[in-house]
Each structure stands twice: as structure tokens, then as C-alpha cells.
PDB file of C-alpha atoms in Angstrom:
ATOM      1  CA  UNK A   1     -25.163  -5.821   8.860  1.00  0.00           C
ATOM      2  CA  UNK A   2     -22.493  -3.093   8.222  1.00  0.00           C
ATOM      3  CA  UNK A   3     -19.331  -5.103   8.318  1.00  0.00           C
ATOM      4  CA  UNK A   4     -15.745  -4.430  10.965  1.00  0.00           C
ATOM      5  CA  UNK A   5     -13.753  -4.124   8.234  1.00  0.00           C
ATOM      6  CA  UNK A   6     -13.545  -3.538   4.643  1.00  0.00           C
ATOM      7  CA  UNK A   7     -11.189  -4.835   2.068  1.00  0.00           C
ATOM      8  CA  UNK A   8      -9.911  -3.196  -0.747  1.00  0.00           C
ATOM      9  CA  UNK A   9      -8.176  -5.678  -3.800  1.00  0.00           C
ATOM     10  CA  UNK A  10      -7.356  -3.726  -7.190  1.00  0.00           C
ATOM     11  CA  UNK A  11      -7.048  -6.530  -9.976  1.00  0.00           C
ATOM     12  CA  UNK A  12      -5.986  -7.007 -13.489  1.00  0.00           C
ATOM     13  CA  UNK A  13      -5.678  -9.669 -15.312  1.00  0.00           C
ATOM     14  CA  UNK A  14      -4.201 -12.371 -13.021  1.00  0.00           C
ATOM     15  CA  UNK A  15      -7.119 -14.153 -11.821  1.00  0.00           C
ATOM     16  CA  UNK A  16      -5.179 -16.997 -10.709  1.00  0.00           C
ATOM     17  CA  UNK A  17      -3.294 -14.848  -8.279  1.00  0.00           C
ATOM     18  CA  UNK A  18      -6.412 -13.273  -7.265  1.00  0.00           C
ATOM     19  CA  UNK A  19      -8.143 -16.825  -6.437  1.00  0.00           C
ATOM     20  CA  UNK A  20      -5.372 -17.052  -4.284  1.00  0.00           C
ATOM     21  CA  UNK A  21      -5.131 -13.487  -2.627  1.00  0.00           C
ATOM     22  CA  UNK A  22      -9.370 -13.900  -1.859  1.00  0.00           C
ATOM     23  CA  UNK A  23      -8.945 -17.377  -0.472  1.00  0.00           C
ATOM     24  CA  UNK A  24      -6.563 -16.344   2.122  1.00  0.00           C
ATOM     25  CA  UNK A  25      -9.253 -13.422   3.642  1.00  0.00           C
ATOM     26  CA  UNK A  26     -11.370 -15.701   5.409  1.00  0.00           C
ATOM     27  CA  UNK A  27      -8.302 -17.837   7.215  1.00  0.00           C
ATOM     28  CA  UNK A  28      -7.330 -14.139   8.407  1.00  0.00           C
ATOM     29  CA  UNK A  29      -9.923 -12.120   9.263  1.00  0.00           C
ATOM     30  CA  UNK A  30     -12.887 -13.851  11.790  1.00  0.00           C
ATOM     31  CA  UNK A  31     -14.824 -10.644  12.710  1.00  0.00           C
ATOM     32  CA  UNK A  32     -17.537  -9.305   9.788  1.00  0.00           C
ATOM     33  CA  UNK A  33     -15.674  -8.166   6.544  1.00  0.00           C
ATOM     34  CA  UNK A  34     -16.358  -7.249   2.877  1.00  0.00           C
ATOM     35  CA  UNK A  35     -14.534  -7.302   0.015  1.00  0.00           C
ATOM     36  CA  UNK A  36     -14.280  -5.235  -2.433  1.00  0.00           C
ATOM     37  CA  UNK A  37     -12.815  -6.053  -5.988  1.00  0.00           C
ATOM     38  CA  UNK A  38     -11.756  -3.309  -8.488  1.00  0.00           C
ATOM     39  CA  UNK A  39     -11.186  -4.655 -12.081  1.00  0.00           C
ATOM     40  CA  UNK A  40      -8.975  -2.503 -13.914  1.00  0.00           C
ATOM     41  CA  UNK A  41      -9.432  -4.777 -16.861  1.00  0.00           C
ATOM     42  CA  UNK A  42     -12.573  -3.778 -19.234  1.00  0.00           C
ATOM     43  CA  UNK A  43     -13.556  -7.035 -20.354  1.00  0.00           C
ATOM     44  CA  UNK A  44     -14.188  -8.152 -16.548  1.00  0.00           C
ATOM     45  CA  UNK A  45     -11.559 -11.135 -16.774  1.00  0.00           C
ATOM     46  CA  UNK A  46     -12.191 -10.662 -12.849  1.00  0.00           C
ATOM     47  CA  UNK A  47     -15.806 -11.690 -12.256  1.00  0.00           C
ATOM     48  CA  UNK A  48     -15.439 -15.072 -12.119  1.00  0.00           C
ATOM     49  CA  UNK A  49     -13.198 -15.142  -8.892  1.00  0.00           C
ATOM     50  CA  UNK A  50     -14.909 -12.278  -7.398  1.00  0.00           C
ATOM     51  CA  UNK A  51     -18.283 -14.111  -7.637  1.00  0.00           C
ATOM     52  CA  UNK A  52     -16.553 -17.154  -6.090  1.00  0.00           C
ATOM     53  CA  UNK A  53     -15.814 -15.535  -3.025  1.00  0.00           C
ATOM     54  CA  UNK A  54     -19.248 -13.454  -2.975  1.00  0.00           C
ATOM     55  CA  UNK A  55     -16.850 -10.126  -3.394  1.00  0.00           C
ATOM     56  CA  UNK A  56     -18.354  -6.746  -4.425  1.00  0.00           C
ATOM     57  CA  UNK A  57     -17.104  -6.541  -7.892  1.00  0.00           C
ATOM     58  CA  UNK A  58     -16.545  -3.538  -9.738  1.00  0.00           C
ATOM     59  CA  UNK A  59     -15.240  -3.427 -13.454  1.00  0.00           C
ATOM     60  CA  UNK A  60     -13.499  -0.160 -14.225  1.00  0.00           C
ATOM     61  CA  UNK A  61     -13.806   1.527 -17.795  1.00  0.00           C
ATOM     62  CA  UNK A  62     -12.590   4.681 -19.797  1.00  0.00           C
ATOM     63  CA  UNK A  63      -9.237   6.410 -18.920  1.00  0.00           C
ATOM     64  CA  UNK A  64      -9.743   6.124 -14.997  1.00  0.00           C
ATOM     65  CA  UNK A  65      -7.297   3.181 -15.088  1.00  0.00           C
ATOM     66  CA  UNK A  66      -4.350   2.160 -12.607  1.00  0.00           C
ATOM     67  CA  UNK A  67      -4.040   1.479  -8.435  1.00  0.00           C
ATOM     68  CA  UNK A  68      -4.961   4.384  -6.955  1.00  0.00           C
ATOM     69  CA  UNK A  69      -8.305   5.021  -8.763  1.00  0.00           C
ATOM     70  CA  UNK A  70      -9.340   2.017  -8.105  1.00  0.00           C
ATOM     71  CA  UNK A  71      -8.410   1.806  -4.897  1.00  0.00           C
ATOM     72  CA  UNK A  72     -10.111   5.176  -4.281  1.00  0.00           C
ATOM     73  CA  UNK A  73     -13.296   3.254  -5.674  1.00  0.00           C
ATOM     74  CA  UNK A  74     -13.248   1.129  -3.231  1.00  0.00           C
ATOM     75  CA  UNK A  75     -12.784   3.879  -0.761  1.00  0.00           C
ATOM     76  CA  UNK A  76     -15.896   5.257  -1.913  1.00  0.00           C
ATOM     77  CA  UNK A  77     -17.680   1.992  -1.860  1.00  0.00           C
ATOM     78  CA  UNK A  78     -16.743   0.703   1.573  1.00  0.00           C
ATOM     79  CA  UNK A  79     -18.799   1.099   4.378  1.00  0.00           C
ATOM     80  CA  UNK A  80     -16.637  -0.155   7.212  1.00  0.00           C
ATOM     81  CA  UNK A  81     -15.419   1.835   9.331  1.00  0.00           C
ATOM     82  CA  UNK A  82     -11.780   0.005   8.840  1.00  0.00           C
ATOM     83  CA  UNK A  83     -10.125  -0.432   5.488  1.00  0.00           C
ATOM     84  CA  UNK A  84      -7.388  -2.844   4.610  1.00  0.00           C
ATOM     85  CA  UNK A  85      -5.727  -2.826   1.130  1.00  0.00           C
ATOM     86  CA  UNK A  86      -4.416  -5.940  -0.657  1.00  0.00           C
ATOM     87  CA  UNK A  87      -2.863  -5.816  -4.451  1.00  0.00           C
ATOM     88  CA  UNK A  88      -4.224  -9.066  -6.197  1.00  0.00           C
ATOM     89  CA  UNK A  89      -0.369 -10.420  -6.757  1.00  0.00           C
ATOM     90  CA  UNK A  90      -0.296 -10.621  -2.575  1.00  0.00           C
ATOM     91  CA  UNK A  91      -2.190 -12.778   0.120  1.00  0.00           C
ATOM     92  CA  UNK A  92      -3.034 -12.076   4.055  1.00  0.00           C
ATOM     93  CA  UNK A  93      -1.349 -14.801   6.795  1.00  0.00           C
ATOM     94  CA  UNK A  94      -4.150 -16.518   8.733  1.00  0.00           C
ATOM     95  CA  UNK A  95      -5.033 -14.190  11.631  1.00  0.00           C
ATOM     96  CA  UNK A  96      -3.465 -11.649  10.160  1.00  0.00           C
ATOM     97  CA  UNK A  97      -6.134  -8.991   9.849  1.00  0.00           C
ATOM     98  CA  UNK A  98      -7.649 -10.846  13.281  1.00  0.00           C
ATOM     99  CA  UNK A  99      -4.019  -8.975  14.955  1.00  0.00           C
ATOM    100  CA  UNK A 100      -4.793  -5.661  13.135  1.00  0.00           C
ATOM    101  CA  UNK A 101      -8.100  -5.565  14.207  1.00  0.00           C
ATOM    102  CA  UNK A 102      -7.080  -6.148  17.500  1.00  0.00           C
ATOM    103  CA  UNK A 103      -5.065  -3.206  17.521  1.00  0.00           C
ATOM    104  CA  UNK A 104      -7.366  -0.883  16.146  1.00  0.00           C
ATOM    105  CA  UNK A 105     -10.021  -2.065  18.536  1.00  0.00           C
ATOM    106  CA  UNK A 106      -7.744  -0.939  21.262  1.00  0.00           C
ATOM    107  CA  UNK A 107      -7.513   2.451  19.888  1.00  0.00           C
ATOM    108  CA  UNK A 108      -4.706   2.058  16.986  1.00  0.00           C
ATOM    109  CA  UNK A 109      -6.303   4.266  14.233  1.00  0.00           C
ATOM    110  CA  UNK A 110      -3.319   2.732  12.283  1.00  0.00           C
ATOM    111  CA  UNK A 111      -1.892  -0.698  12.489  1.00  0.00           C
ATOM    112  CA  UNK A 112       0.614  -2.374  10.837  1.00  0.00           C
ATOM    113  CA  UNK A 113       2.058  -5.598  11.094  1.00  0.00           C
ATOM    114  CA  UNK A 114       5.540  -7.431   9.641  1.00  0.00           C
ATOM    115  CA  UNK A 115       5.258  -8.796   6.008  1.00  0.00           C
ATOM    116  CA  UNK A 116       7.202 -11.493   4.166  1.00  0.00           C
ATOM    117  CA  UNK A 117       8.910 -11.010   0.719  1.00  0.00           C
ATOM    118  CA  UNK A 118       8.194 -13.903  -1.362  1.00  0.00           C
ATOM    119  CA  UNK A 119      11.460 -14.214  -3.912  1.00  0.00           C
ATOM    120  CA  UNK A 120      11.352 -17.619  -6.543  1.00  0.00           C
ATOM    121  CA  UNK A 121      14.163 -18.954  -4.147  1.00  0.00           C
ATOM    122  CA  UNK A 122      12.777 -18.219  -0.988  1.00  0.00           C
ATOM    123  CA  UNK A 123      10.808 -16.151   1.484  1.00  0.00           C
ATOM    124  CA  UNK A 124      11.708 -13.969   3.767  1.00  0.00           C
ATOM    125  CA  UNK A 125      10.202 -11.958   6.994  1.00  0.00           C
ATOM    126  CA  UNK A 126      10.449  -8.530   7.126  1.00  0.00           C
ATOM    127  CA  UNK A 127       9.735  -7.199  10.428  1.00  0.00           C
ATOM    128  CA  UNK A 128       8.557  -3.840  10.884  1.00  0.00           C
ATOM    129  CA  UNK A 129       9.112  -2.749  14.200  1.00  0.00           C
ATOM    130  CA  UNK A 130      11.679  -0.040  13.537  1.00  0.00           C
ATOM    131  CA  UNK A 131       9.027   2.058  11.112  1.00  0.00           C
ATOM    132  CA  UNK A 132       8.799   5.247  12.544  1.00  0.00           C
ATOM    133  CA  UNK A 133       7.584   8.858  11.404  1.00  0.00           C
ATOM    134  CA  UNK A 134      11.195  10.006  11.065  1.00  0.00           C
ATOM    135  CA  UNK A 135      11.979   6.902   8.977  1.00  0.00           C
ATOM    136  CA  UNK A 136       8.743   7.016   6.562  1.00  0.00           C
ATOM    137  CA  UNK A 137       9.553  10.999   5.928  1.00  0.00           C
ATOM    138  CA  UNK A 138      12.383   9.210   4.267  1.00  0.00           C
ATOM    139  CA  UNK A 139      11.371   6.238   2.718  1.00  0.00           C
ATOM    140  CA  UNK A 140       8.114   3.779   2.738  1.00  0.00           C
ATOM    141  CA  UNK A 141       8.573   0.834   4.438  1.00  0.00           C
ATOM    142  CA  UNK A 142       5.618  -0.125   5.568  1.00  0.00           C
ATOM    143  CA  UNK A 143       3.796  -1.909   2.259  1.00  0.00           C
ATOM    144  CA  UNK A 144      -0.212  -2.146   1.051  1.00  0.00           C
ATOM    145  CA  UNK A 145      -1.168  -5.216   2.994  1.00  0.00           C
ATOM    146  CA  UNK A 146       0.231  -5.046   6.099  1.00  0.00           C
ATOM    147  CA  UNK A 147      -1.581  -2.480   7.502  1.00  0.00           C
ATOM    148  CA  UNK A 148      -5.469  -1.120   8.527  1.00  0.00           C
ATOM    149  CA  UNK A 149      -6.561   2.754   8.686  1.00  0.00           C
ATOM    150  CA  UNK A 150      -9.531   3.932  10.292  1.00  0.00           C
ATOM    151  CA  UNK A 151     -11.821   5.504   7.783  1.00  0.00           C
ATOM    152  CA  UNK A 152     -11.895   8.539  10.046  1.00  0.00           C
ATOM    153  CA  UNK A 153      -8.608   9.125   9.438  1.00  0.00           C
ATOM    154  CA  UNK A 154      -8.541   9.424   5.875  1.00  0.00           C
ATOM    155  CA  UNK A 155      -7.877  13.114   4.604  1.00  0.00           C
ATOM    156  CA  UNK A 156      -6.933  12.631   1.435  1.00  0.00           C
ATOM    157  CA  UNK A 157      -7.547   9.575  -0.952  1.00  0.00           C
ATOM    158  CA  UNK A 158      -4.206   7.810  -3.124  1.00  0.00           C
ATOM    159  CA  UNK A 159      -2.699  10.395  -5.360  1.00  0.00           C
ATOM    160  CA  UNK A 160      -3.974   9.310  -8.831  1.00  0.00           C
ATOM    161  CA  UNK A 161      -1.366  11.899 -10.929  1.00  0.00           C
ATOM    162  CA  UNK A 162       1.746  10.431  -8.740  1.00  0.00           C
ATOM    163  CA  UNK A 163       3.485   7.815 -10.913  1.00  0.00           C
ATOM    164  CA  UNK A 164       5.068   5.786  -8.377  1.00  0.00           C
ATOM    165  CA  UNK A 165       5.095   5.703  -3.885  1.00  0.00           C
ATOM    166  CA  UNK A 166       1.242   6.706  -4.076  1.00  0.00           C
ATOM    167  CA  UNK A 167       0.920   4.280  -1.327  1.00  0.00           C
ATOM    168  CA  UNK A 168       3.743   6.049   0.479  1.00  0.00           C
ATOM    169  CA  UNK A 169       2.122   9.659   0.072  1.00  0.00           C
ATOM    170  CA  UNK A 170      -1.433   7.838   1.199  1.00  0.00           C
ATOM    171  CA  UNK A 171       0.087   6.891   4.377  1.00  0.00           C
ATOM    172  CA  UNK A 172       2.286  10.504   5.261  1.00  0.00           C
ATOM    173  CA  UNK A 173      -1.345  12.327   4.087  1.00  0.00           C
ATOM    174  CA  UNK A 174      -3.226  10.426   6.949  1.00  0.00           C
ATOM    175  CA  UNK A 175      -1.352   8.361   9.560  1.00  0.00           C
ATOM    176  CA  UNK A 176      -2.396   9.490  13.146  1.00  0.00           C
ATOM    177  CA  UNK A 177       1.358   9.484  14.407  1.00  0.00           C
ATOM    178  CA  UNK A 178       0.025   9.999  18.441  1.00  0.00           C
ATOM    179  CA  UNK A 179      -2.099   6.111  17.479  1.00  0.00           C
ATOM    180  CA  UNK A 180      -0.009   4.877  15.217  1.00  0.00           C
ATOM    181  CA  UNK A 181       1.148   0.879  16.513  1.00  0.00           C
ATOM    182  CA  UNK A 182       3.085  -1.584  15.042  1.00  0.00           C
ATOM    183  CA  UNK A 183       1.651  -5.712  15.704  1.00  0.00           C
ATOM    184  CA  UNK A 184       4.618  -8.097  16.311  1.00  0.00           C
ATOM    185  CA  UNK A 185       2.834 -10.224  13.602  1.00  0.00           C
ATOM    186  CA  UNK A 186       3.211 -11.712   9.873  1.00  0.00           C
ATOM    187  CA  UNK A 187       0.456  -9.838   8.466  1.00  0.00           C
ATOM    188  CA  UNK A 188       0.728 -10.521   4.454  1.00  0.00           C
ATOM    189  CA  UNK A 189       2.944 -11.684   1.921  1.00  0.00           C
ATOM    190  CA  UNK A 190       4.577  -9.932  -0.969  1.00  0.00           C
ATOM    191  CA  UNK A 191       4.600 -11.690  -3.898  1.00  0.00           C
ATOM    192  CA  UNK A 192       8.018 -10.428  -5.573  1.00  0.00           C
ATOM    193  CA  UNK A 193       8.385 -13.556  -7.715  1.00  0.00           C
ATOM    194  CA  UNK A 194       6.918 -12.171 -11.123  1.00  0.00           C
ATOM    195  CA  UNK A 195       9.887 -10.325 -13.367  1.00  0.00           C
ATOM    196  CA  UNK A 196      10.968  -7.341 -12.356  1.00  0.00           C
ATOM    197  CA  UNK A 197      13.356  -6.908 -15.361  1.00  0.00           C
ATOM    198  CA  UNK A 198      11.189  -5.533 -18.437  1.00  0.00           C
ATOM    199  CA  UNK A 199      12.010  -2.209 -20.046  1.00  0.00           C
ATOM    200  CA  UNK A 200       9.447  -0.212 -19.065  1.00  0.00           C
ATOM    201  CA  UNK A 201       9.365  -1.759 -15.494  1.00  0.00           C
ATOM    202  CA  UNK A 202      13.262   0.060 -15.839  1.00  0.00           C
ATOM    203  CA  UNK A 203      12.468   3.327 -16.913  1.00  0.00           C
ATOM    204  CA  UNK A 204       9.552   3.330 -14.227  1.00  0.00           C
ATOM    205  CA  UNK A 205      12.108   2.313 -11.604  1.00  0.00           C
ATOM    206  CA  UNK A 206      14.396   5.175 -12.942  1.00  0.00           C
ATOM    207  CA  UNK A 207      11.970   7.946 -12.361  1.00  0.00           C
ATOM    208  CA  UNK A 208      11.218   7.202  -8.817  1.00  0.00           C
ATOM    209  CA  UNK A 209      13.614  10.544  -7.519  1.00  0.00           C
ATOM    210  CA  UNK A 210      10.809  12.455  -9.100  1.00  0.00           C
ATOM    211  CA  UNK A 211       7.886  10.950  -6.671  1.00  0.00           C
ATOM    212  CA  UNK A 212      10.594  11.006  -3.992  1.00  0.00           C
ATOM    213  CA  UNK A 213      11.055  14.926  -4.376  1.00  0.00           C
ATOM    214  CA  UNK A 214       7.073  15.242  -4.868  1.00  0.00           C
ATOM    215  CA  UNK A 215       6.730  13.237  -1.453  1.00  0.00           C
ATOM    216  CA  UNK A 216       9.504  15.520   0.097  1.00  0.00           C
ATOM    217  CA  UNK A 217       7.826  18.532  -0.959  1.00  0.00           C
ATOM    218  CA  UNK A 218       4.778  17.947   0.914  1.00  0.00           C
ATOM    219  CA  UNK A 219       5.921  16.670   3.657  1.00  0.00           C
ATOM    220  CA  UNK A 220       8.890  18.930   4.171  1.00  0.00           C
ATOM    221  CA  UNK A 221      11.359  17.764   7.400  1.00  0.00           C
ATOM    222  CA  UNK A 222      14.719  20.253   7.058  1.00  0.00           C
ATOM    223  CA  UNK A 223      15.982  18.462   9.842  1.00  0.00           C
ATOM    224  CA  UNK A 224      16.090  14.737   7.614  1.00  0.00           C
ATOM    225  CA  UNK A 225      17.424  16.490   4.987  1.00  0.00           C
ATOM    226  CA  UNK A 226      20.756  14.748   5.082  1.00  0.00           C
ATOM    227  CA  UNK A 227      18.517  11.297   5.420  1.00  0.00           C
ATOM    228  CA  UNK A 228      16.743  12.391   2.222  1.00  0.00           C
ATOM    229  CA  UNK A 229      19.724  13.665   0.135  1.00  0.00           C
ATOM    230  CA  UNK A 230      21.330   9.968   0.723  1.00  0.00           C
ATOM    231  CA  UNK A 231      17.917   8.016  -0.352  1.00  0.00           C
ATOM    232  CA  UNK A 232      17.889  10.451  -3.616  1.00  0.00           C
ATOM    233  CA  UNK A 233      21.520   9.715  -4.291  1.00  0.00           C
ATOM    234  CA  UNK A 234      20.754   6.106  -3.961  1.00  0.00           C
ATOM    235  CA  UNK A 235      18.316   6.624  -6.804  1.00  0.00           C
ATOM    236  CA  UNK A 236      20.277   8.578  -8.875  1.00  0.00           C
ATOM    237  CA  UNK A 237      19.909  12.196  -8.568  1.00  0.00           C
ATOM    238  CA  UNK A 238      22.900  13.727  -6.697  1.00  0.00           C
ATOM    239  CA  UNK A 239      22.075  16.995  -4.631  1.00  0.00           C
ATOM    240  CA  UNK A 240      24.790  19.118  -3.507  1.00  0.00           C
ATOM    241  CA  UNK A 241      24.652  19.537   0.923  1.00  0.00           C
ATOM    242  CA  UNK A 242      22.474  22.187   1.799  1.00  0.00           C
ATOM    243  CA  UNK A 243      19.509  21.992  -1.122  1.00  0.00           C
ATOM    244  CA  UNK A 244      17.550  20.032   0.617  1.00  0.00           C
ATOM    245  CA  UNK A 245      17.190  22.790   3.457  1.00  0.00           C
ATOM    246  CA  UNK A 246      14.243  24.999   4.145  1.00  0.00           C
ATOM    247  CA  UNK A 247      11.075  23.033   2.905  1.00  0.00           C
ATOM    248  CA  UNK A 248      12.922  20.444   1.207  1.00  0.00           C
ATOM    249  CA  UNK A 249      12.670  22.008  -2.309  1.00  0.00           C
ATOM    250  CA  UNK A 250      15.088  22.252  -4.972  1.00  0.00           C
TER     251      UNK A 250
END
């Protein structure tokens, strides 16, 4: 039986966190699903868990490393004609892809739903409601998990030479804007609680203007240029008025 939806959860090496992101599927999602895990660790540390929860497992090899590839694996690999994205480190509420579903069944070719931030002190609901096509031209807000994408829909797969925001270019390349729906829901939680302070996690974070300008370049929107010249400055890179003009190019 070809399944209602199909579920897409890159891994590596946190199999713990995994057990936990697999477990929470079957509390939200009643209709037919699959799974699909994408080990981005060679030595399969994944298998284990995947055979657990009778997931499609797939153990990556070579230099096609990182998210988007193996998300894009499971792209390849799903037969659903809905696909839902989860990052190992996260986990779905129950009913939560039960609401998305719902939505798409009524003719949402994307839904989204709210999320909750998961901090070691506390957690906190993020609601969603807001996220608009003028707002994402700007800025993501609307994270892997909380949302499901007809297969239809899907122009181009996630950008595997982008360094950061891939998920944020995957959305902009194939959101249907005129069936595009937000569900007054807590879809998934983001796990933020890991440390967020290493070196290279630093210099990663300090590169983001250059996905930003990618993401602007593609997507150009002269008339959010002021919008866009703020979210650069916030990350560093100060543009003077008037650059951001005609395509969004510098």
C-alpha cells in the first residue's frame, strides 16, 4: 500500500535523540506513513533505531555528506505523495502531522503549523500565524518540522552547495503561495538545548549574510529591500540605502 505521507529524518550520530524523534511519529500521524532514515554517519551508528521503528534506512557514504543530500535522498526514495521533514535532534506533537494532513487534504499544497523552542530552562511556543510571503522573502521563519509539501510541488530539491538557510531557499523555490495555509496547531518541537557556543558553530553563524544575499538574489523583491538591508545589518554586513534596489544584487 503506497503510504499518505512520507517522512524524511536525516541522522548522525545521536541515536538517542533519534529513538526519541521516531517514537513520537506514530502518536502524530494516524493515516498510512513511512519513514525514511538517512544516516550521514558511515559506520551506520543509525540502524539500530531505524530497525526499531521498521524505518527505511539508508546509510550514506563518500563525500555526499550533510542535510540537504540526504534529505534529497529521501526525496528520491519517497513514494508519498506528501513529504514531511524532521532533523533527528527534533520530535512531532501528537496529532501533529494528523492537523497537517488535514490541511493538505483540503487542498493546502503547503501546511504549516506553530512549533515550540525547547531551551535547557524552558520551552516555549512559537506561533506561526503571521508567516507570510512578504515576511519569508526576508527571513525563514517557518522551520523543518512544522510543515508538509505536496510532492507535486517540488521544483527544485534542497540546495546542497548553500552553506546555511537551505531549508529557507527549499521553501521560496516551491511554496504554492495561492495554497499556502497556516494550522493553528503545535506541530513539532525544536530541540535548541545542545550548545550552540563552539567555534566553528561561530564562524558558521558569522557567514550567514552570504546565504542571505544568495537567497535575495534569487528571489529578488526591490520593494522589501529596506526589510532586507535591516536583516543583513542585523547580521553584520552594512549596505548603504539604495543597493539593495533593482534585483536585490550588490
Amino acid at each position: 500500500m503506497v503510504p499518505e505521507v512520507s517522512i524524511v529524518v536525516p541522522t548522525y550520530k545521536r541515536p538517542a535523540k533519534l529513538e526519541r524523534a521516531l517514537a513520537s511519529i506514530k502518536p502524530a500521524c494516524s493515516v498510512p506513513y513511512e519513514v525514511l532514515v538517512v544516516d550521514d554517519c558511515p559506520e551506520g551508528s543509525a540502524f539500530e533505531v531505524a530497525k526499531a521503528f521498521a524505518a527505511v534506512y539508508v546509510c550514506k557514504s563518500g563525500q555526499n555528506r550533510g542535510l540537504s543530500a540526504s534529505r534529497n535522498i529521501g526525496i528520491a526514495l519517497s513514494r508519498a505523495e506528501r513529504l514531511v521533514f524532521l532533523d533527528d535532534d527534533d520530535f512531532f506533537s501528537p496529532g501533529g502531522l494528523d492537523m497537517l494532513y488535514l490541511a493538505s487534504k483540503s487542498g493546502a499544497s503547503f501546511a504549516f503549523g506553530d512549533c515550540s523552542m525547547l531551551h535547557p530552562t524552558e520551552k516555549i511556543l512559537t506561533r506561526l500565524s503571521g508567516a507570510s510571503r512578504e515576511q519569508l522573502l526576508v527571513c525563514n521563519q517557518i522551520p523543518v518540522g512544522a510543515y508538509m509539501i505536496n510532492r507535486g510541488c517540488i521544483r527544485r530539491t534542497f540546495d546542497e552547495g548553500m552553506r546555511s538557510h537551505e531549508d529557507w531557499e527549499f521553501i521560496l523555490s516551491n511554496v504554492n503561495w495561492s495554497s499556502f495555509k497556516h494550522v493553528a496547531f503545535d506541530v513539532v518541537t525544536i530541540d535548541k538545548t545542545e550548545n550552540q557556543s563552539t567555534s566553528m558553530q561561530a564562524r558558521r553563524r558569522s557567514l550567514f549574510w552570504l546565504d542571505f544575499l544568495s537567497v535575495y538574489s534569487r528571489f529578488p523583491a526591490p520593494e522589501l529591500s529596506v526589510q532586507r538591508q535591516s536583516m543583513l545589518a542585523k547580521l553584520g554586513l552594512h549596505i548603504e540605502s539604495g543597493q539593495l534596489q533593482g534585483g536585490d544584487t550588490i
